[in-house]
JSON list of N, CA and C in Angstrom, two decimals:
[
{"chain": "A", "resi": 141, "resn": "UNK", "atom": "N", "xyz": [13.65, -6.47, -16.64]},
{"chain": "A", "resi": 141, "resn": "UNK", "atom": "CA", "xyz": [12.93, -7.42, -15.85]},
{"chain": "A", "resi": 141, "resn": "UNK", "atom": "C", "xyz": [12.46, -8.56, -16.76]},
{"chain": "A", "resi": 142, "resn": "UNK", "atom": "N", "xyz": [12.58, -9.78, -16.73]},
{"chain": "A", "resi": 142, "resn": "UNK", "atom": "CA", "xyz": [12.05, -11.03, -16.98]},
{"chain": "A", "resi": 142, "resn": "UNK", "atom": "C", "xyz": [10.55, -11.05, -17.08]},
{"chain": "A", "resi": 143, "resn": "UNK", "atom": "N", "xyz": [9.94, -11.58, -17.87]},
{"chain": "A", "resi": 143, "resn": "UNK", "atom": "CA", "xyz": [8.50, -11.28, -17.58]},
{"chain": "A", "resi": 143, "resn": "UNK", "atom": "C", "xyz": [8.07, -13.22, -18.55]},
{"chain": "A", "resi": 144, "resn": "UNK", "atom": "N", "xyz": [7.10, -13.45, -17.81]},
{"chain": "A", "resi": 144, "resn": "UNK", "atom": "CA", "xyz": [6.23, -14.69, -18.12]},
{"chain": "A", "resi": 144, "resn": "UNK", "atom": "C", "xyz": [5.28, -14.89, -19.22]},
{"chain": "A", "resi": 145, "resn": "UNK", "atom": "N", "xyz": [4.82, -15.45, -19.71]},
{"chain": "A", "resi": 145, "resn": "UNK", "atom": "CA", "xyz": [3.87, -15.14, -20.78]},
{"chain": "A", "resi": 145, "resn": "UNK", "atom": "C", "xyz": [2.65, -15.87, -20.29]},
{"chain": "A", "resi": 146, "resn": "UNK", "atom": "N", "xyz": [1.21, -15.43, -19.68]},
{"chain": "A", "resi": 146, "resn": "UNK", "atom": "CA", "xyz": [0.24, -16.10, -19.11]},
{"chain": "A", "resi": 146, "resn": "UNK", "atom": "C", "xyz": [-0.79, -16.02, -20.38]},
{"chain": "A", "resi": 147, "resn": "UNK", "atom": "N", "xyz": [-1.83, -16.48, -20.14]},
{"chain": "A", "resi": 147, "resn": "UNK", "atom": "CA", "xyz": [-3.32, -16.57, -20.84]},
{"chain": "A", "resi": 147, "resn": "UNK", "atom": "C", "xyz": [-4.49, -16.00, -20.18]},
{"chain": "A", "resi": 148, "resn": "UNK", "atom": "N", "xyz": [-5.23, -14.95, -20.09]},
{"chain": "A", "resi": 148, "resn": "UNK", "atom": "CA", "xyz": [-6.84, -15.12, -19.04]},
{"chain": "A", "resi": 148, "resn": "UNK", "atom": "C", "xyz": [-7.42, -14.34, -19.86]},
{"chain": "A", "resi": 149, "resn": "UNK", "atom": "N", "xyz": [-8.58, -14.96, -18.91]},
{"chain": "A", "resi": 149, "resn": "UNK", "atom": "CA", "xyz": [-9.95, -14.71, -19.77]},
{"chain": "A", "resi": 149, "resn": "UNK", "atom": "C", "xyz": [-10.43, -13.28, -19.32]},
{"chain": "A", "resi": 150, "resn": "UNK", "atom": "N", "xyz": [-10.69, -12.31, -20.19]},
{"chain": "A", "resi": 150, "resn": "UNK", "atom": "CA", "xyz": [-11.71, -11.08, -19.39]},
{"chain": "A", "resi": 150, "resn": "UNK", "atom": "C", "xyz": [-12.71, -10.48, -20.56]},
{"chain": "A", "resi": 151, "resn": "UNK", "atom": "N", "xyz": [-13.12, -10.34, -19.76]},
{"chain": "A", "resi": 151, "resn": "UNK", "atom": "CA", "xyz": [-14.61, -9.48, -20.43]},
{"chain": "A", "resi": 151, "resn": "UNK", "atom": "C", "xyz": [-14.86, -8.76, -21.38]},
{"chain": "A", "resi": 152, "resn": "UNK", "atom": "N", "xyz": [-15.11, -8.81, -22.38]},
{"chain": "A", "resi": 152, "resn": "UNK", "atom": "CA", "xyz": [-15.13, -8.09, -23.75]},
{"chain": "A", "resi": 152, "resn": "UNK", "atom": "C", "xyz": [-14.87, -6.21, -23.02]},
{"chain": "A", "resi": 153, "resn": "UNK", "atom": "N", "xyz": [-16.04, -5.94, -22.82]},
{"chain": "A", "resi": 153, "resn": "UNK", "atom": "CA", "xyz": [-16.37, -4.60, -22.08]},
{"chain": "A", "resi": 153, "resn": "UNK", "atom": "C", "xyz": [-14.71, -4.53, -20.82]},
{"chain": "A", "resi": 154, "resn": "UNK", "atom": "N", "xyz": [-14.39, -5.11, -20.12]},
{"chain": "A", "resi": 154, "resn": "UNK", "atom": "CA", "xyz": [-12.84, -4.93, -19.48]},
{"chain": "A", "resi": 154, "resn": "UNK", "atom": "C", "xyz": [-12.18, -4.14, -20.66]},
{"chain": "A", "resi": 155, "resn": "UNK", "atom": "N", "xyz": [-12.20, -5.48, -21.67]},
{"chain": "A", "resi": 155, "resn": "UNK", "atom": "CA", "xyz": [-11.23, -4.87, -22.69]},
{"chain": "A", "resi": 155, "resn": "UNK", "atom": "C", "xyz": [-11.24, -4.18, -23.71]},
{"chain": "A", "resi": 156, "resn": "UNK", "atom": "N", "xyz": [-12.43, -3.73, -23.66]},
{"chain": "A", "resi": 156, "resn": "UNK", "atom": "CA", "xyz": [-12.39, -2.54, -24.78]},
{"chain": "A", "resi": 156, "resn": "UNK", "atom": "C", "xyz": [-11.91, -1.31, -23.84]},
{"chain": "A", "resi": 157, "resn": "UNK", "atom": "N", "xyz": [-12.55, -1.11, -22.27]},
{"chain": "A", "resi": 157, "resn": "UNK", "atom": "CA", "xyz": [-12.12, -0.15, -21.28]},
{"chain": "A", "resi": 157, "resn": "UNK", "atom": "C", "xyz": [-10.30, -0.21, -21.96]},
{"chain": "A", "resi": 158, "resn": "UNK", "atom": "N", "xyz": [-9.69, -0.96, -21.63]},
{"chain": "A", "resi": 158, "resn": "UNK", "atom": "CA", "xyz": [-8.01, -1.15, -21.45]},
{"chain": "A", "resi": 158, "resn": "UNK", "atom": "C", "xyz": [-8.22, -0.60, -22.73]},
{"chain": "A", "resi": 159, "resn": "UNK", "atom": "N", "xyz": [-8.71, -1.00, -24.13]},
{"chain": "A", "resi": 159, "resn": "UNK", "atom": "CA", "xyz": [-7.84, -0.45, -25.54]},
{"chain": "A", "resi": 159, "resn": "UNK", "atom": "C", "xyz": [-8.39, 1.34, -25.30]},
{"chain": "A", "resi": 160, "resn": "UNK", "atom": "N", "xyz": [-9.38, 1.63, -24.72]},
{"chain": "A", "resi": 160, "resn": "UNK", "atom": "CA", "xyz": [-9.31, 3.17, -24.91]},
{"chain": "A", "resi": 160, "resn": "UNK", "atom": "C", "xyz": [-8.36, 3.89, -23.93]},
{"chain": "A", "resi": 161, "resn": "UNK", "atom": "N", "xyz": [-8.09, 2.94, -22.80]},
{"chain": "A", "resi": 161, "resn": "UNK", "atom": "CA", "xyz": [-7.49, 4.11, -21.94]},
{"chain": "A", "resi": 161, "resn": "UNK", "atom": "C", "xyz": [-6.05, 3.90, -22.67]},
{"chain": "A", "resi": 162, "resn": "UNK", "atom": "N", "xyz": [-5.57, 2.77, -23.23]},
{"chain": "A", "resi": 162, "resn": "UNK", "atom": "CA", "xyz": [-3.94, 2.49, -23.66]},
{"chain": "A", "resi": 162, "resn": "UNK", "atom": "C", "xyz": [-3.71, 3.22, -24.90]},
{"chain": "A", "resi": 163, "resn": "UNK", "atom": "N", "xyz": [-4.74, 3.88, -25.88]},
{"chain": "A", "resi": 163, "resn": "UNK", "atom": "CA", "xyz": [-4.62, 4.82, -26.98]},
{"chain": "A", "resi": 163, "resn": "UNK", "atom": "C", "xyz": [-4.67, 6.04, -26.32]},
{"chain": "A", "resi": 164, "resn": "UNK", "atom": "N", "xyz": [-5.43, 6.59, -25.22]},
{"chain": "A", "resi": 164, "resn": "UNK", "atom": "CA", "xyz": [-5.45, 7.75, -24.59]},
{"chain": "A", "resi": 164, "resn": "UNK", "atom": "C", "xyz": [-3.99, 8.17, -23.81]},
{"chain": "A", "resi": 165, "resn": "UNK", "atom": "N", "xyz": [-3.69, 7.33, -22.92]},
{"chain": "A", "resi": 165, "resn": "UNK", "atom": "CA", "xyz": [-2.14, 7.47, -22.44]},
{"chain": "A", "resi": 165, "resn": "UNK", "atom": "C", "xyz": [-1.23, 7.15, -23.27]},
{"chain": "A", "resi": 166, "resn": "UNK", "atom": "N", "xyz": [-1.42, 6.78, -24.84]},
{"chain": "A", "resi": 166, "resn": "UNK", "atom": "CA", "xyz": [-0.20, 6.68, -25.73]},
{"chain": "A", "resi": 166, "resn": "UNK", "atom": "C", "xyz": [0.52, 5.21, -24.73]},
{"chain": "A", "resi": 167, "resn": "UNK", "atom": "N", "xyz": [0.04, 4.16, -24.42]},
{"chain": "A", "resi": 167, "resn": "UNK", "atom": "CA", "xyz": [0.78, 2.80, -23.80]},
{"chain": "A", "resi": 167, "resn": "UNK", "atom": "C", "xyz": [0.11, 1.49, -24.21]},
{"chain": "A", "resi": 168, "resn": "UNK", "atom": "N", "xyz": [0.95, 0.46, -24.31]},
{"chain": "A", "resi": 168, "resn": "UNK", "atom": "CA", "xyz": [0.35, -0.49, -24.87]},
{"chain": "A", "resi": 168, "resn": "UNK", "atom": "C", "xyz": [-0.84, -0.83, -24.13]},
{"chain": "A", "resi": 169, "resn": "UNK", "atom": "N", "xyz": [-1.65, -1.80, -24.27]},
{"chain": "A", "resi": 169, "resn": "UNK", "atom": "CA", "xyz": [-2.46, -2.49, -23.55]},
{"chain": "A", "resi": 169, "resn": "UNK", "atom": "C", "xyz": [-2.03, -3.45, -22.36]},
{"chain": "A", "resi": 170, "resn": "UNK", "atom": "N", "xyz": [-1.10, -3.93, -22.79]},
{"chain": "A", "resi": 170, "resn": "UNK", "atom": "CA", "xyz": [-0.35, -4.83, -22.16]},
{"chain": "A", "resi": 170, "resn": "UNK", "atom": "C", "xyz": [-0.08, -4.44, -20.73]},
{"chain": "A", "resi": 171, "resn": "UNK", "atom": "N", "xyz": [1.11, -3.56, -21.28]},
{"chain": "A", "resi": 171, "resn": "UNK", "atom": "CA", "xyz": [1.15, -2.38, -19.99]},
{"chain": "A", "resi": 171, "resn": "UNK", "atom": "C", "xyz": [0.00, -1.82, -18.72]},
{"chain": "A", "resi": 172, "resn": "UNK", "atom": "N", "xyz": [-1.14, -1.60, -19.15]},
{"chain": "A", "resi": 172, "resn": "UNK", "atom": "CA", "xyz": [-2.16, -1.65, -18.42]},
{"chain": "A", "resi": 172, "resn": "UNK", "atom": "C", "xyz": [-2.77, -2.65, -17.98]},
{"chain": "A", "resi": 173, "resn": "UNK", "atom": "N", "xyz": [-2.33, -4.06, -18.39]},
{"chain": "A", "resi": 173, "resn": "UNK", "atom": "CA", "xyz": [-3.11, -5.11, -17.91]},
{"chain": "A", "resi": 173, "resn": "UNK", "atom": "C", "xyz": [-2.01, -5.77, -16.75]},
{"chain": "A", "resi": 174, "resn": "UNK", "atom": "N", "xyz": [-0.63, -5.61, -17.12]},
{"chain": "A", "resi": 174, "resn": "UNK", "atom": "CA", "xyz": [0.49, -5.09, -16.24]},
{"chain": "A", "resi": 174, "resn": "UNK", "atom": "C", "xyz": [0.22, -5.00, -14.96]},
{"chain": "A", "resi": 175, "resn": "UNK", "atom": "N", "xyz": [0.11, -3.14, -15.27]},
{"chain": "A", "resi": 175, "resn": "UNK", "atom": "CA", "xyz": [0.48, -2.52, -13.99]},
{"chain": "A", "resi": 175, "resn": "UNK", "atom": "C", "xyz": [-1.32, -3.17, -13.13]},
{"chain": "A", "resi": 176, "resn": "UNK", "atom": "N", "xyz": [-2.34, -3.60, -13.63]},
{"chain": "A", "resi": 176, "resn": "UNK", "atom": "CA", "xyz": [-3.53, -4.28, -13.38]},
{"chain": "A", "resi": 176, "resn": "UNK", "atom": "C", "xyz": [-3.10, -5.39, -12.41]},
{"chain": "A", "resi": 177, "resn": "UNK", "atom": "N", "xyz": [-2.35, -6.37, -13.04]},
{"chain": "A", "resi": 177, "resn": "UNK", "atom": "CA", "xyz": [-2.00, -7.62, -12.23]},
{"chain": "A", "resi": 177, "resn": "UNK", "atom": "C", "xyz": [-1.05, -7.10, -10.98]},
{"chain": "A", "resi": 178, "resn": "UNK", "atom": "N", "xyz": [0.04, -5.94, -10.80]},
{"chain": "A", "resi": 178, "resn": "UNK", "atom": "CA", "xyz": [0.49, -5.41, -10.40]},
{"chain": "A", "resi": 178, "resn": "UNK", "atom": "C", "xyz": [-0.30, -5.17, -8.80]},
{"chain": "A", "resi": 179, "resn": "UNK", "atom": "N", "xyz": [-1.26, -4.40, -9.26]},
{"chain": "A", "resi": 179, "resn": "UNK", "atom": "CA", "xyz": [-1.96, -3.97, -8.26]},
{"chain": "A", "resi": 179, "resn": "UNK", "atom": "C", "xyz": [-2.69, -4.81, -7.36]},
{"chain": "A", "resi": 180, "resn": "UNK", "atom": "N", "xyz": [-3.34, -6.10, -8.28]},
{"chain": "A", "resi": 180, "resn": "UNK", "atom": "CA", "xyz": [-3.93, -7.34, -7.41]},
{"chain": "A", "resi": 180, "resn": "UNK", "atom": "C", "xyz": [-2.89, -7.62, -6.79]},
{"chain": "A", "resi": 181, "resn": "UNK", "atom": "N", "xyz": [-1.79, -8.28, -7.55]},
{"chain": "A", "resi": 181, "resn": "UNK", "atom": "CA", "xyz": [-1.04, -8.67, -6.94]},
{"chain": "A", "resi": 181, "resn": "UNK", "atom": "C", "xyz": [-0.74, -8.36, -5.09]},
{"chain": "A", "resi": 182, "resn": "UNK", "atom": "N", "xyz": [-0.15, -7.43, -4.85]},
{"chain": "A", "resi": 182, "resn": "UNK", "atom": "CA", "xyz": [-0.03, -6.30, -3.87]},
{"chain": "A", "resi": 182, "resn": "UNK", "atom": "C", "xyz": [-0.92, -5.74, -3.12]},
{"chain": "A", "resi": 183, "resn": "UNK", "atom": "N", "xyz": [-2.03, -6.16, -3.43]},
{"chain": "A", "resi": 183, "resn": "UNK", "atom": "CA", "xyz": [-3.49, -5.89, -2.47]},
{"chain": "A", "resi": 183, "resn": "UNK", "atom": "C", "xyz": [-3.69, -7.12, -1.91]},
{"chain": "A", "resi": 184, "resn": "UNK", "atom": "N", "xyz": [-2.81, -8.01, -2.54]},
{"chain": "A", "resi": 184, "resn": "UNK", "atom": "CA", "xyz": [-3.43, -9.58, -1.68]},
{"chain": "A", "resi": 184, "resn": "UNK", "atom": "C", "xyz": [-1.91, -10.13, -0.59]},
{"chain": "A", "resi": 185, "resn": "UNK", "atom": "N", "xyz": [-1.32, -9.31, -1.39]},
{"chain": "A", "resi": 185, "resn": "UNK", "atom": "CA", "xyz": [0.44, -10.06, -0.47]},
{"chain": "A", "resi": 185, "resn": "UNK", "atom": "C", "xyz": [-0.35, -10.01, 1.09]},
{"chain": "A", "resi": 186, "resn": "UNK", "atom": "N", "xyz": [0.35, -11.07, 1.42]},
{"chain": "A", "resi": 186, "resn": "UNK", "atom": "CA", "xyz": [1.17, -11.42, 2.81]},
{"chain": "A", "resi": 186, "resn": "UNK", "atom": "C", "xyz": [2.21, -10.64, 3.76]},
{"chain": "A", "resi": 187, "resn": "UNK", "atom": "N", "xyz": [2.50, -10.01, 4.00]},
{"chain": "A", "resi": 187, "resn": "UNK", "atom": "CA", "xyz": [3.90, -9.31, 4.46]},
{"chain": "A", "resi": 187, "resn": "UNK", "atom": "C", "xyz": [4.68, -10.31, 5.58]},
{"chain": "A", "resi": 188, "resn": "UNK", "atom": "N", "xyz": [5.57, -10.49, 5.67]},
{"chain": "A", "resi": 188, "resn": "UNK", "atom": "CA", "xyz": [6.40, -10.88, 7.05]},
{"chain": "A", "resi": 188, "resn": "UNK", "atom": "C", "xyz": [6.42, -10.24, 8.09]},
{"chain": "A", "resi": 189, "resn": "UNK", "atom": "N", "xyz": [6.74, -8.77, 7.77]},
{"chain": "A", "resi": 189, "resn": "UNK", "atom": "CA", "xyz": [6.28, -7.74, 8.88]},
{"chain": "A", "resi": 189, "resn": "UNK", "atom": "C", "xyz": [5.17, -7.52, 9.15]},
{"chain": "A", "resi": 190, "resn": "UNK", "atom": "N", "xyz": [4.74, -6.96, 10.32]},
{"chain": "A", "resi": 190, "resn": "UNK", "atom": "CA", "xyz": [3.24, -6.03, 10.56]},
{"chain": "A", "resi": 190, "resn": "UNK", "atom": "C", "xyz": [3.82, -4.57, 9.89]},
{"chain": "A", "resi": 191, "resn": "UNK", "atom": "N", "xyz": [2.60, -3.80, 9.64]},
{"chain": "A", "resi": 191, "resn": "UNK", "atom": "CA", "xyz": [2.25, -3.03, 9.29]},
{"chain": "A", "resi": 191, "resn": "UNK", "atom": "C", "xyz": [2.92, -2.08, 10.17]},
{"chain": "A", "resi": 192, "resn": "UNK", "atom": "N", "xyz": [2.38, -2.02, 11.44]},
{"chain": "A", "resi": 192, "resn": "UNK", "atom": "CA", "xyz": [2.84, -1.35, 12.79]},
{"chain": "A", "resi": 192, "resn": "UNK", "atom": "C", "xyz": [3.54, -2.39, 13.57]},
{"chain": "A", "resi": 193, "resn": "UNK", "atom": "N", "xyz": [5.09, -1.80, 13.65]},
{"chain": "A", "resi": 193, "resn": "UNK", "atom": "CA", "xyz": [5.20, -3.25, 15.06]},
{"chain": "A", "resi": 193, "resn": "UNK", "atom": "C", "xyz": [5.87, -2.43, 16.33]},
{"chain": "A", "resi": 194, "resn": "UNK", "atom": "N", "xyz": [5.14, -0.71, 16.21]},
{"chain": "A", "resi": 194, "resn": "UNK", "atom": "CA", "xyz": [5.35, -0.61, 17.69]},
{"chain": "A", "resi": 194, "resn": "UNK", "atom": "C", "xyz": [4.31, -0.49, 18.05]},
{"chain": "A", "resi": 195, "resn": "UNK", "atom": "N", "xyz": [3.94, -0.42, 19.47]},
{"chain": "A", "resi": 195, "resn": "UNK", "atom": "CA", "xyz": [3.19, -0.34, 20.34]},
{"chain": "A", "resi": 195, "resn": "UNK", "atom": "C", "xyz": [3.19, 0.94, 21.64]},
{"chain": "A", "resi": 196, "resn": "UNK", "atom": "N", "xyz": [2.07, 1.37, 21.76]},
{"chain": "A", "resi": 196, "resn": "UNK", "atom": "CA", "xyz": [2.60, 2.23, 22.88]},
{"chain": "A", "resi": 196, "resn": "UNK", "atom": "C", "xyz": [1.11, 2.42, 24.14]},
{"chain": "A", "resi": 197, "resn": "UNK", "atom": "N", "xyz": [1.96, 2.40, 25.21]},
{"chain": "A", "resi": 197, "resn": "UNK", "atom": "CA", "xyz": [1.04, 2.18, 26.31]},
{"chain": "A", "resi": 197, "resn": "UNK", "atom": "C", "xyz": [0.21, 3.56, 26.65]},
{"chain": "A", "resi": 198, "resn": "UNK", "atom": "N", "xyz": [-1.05, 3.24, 26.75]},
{"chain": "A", "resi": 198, "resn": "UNK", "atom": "CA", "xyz": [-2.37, 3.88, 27.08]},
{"chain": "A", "resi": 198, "resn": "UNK", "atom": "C", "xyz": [-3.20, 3.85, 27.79]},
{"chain": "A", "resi": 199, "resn": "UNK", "atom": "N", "xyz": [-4.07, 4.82, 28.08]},
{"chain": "A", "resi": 199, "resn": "UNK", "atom": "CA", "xyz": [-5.02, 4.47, 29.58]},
{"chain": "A", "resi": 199, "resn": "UNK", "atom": "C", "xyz": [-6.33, 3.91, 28.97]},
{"chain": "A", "resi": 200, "resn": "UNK", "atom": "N", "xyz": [-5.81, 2.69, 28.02]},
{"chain": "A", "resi": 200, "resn": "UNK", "atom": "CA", "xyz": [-7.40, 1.91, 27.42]},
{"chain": "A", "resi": 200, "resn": "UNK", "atom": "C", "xyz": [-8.60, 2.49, 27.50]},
{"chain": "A", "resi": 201, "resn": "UNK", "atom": "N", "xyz": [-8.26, 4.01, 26.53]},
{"chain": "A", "resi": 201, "resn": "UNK", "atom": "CA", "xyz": [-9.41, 4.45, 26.12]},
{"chain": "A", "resi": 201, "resn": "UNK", "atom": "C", "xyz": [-9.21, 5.25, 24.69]},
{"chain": "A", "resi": 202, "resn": "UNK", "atom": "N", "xyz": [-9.79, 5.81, 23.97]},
{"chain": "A", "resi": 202, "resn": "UNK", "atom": "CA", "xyz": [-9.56, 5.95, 22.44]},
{"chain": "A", "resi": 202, "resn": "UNK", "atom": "C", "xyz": [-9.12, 7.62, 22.81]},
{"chain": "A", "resi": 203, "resn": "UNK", "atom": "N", "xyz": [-7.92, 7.80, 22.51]},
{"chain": "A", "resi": 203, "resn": "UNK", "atom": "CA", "xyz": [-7.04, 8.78, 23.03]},
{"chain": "A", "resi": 203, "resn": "UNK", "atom": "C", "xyz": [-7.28, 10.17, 21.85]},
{"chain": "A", "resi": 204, "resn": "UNK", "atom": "N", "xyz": [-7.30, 11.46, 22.53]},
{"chain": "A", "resi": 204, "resn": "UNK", "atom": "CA", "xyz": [-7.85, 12.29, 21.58]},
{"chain": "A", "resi": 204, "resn": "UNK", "atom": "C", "xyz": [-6.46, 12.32, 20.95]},
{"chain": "A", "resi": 205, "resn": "UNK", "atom": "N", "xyz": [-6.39, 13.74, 19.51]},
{"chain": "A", "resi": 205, "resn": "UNK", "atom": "CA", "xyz": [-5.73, 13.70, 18.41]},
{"chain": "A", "resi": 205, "resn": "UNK", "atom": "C", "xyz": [-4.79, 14.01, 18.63]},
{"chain": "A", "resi": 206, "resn": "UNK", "atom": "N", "xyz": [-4.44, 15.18, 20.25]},
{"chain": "A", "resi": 206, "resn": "UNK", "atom": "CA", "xyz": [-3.37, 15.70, 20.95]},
{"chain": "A", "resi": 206, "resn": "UNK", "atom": "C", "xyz": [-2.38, 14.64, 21.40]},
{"chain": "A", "resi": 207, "resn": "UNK", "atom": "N", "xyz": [-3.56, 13.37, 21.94]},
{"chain": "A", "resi": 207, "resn": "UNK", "atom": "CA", "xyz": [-2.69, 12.87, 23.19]},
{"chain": "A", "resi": 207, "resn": "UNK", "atom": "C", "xyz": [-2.21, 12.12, 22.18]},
{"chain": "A", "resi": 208, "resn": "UNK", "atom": "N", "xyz": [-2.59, 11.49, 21.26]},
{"chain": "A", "resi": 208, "resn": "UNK", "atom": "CA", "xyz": [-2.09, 10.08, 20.15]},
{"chain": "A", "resi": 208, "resn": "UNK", "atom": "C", "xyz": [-0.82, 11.21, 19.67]},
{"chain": "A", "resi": 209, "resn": "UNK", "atom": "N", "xyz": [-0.30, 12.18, 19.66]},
{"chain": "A", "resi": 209, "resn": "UNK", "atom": "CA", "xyz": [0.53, 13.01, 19.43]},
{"chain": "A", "resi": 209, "resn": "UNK", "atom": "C", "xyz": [1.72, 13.23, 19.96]},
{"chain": "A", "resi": 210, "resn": "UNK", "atom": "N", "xyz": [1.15, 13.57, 21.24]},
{"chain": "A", "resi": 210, "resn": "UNK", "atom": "CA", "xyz": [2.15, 13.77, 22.44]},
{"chain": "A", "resi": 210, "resn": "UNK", "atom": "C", "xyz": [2.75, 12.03, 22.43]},
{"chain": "A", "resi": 211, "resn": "UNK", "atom": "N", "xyz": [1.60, 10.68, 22.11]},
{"chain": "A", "resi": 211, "resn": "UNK", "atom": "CA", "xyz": [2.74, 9.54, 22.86]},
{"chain": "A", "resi": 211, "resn": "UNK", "atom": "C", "xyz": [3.42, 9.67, 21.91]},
{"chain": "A", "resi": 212, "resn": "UNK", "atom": "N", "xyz": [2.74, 9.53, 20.51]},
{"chain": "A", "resi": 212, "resn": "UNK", "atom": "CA", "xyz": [4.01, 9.26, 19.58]},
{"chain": "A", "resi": 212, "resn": "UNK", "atom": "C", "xyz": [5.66, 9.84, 19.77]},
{"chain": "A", "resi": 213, "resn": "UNK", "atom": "N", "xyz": [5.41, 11.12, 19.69]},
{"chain": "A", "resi": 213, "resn": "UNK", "atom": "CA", "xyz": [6.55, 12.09, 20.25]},
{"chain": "A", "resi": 213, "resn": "UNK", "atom": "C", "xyz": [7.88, 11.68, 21.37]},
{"chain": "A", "resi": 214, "resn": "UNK", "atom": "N", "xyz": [6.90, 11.24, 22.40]},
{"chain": "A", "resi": 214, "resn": "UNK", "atom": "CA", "xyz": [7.31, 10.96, 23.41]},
{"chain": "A", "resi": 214, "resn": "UNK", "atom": "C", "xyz": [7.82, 9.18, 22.93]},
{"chain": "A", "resi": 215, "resn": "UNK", "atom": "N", "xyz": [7.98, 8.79, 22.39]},
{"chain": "A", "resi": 215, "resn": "UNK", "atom": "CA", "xyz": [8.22, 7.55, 21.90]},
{"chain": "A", "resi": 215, "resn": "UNK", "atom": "C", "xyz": [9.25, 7.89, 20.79]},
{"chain": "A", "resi": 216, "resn": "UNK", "atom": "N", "xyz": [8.83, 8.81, 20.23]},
{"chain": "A", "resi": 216, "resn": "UNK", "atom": "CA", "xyz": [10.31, 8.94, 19.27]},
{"chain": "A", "resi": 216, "resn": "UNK", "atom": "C", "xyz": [11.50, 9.53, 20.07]},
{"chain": "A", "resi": 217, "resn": "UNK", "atom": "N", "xyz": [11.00, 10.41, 21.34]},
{"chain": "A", "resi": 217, "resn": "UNK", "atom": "CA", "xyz": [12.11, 11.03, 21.87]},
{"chain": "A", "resi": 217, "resn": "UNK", "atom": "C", "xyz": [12.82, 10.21, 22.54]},
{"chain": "A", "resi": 218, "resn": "UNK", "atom": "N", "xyz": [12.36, 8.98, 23.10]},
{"chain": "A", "resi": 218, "resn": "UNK", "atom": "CA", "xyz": [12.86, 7.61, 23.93]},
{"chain": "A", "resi": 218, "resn": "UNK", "atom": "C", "xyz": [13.85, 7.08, 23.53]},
{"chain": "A", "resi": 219, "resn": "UNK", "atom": "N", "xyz": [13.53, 7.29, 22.09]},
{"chain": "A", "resi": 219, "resn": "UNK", "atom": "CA", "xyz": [13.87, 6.32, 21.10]},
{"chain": "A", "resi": 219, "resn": "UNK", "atom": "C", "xyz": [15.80, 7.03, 20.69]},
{"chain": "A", "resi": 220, "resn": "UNK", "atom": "N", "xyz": [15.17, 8.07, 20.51]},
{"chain": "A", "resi": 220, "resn": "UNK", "atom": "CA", "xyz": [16.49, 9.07, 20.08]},
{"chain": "A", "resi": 220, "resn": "UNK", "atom": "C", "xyz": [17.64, 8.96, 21.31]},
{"chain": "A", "resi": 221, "resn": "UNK", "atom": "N", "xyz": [16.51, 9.01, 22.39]},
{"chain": "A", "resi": 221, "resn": "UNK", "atom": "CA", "xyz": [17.74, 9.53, 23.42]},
{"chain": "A", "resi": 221, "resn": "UNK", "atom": "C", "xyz": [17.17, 8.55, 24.80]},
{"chain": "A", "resi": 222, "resn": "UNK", "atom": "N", "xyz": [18.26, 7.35, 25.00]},
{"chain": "A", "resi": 222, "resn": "UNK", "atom": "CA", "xyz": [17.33, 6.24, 25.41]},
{"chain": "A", "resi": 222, "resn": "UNK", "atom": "C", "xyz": [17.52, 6.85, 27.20]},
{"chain": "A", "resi": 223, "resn": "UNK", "atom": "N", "xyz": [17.79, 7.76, 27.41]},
{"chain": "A", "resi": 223, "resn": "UNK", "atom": "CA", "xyz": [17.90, 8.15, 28.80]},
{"chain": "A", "resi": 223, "resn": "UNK", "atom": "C", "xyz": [16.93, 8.92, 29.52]},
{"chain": "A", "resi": 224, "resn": "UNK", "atom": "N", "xyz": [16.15, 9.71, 28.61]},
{"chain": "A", "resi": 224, "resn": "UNK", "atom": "CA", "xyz": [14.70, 10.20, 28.56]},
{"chain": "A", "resi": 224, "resn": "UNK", "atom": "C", "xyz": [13.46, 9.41, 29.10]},
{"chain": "A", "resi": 225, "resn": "UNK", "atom": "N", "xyz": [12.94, 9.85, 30.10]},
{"chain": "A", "resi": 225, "resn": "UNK", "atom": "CA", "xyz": [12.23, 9.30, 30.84]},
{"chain": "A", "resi": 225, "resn": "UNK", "atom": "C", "xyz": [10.77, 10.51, 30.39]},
{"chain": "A", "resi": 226, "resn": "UNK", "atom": "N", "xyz": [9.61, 9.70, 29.88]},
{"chain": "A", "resi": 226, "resn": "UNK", "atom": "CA", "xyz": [8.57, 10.28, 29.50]},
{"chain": "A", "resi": 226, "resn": "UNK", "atom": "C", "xyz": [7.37, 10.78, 31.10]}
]
């Protein structure tokens, strides 16, 4: 992988945290400041998709643990076998 060469500023105390945990796991520092940006990174994305993009119809009320069960089910079985009538 290609990688960039940036500059930032952090906190004395940040970085003494990073040099003990990167001598403890035997990994550079780097590496931990890495997989660090890594993680912001990816906590802030955007997606194109939703998260969920099905939907399934309910009697607009907060459905117990059975019934959120049974639709799912009944939505995958639709799905499998589009002749299935729930």
């Amino acid at each position: 992988m290609s990688m960039k060469r940036t500059n930032v500023y952090a906190d004395p105390e940040d970085l003494a945290i990073i040099k003990e945990a990167a001598k403890r796991r035997g990994i550079s520092e780097a590496e931990i400041i890495r997989q660090g940006i890594h993680l912001a990174a990816m906590a802030n994305r955007v997606w194109d998709e939703p998260l969920f993009s099905r939907t399934f119809a309910g009697p607009g009320r907060t459905l117990r643990q059975d019934e959120v069960r049974d639709a799912v089910a009944d939505a995958v079985q639709r799905e499998t076998d589009p002749g299935t009538v729930a």
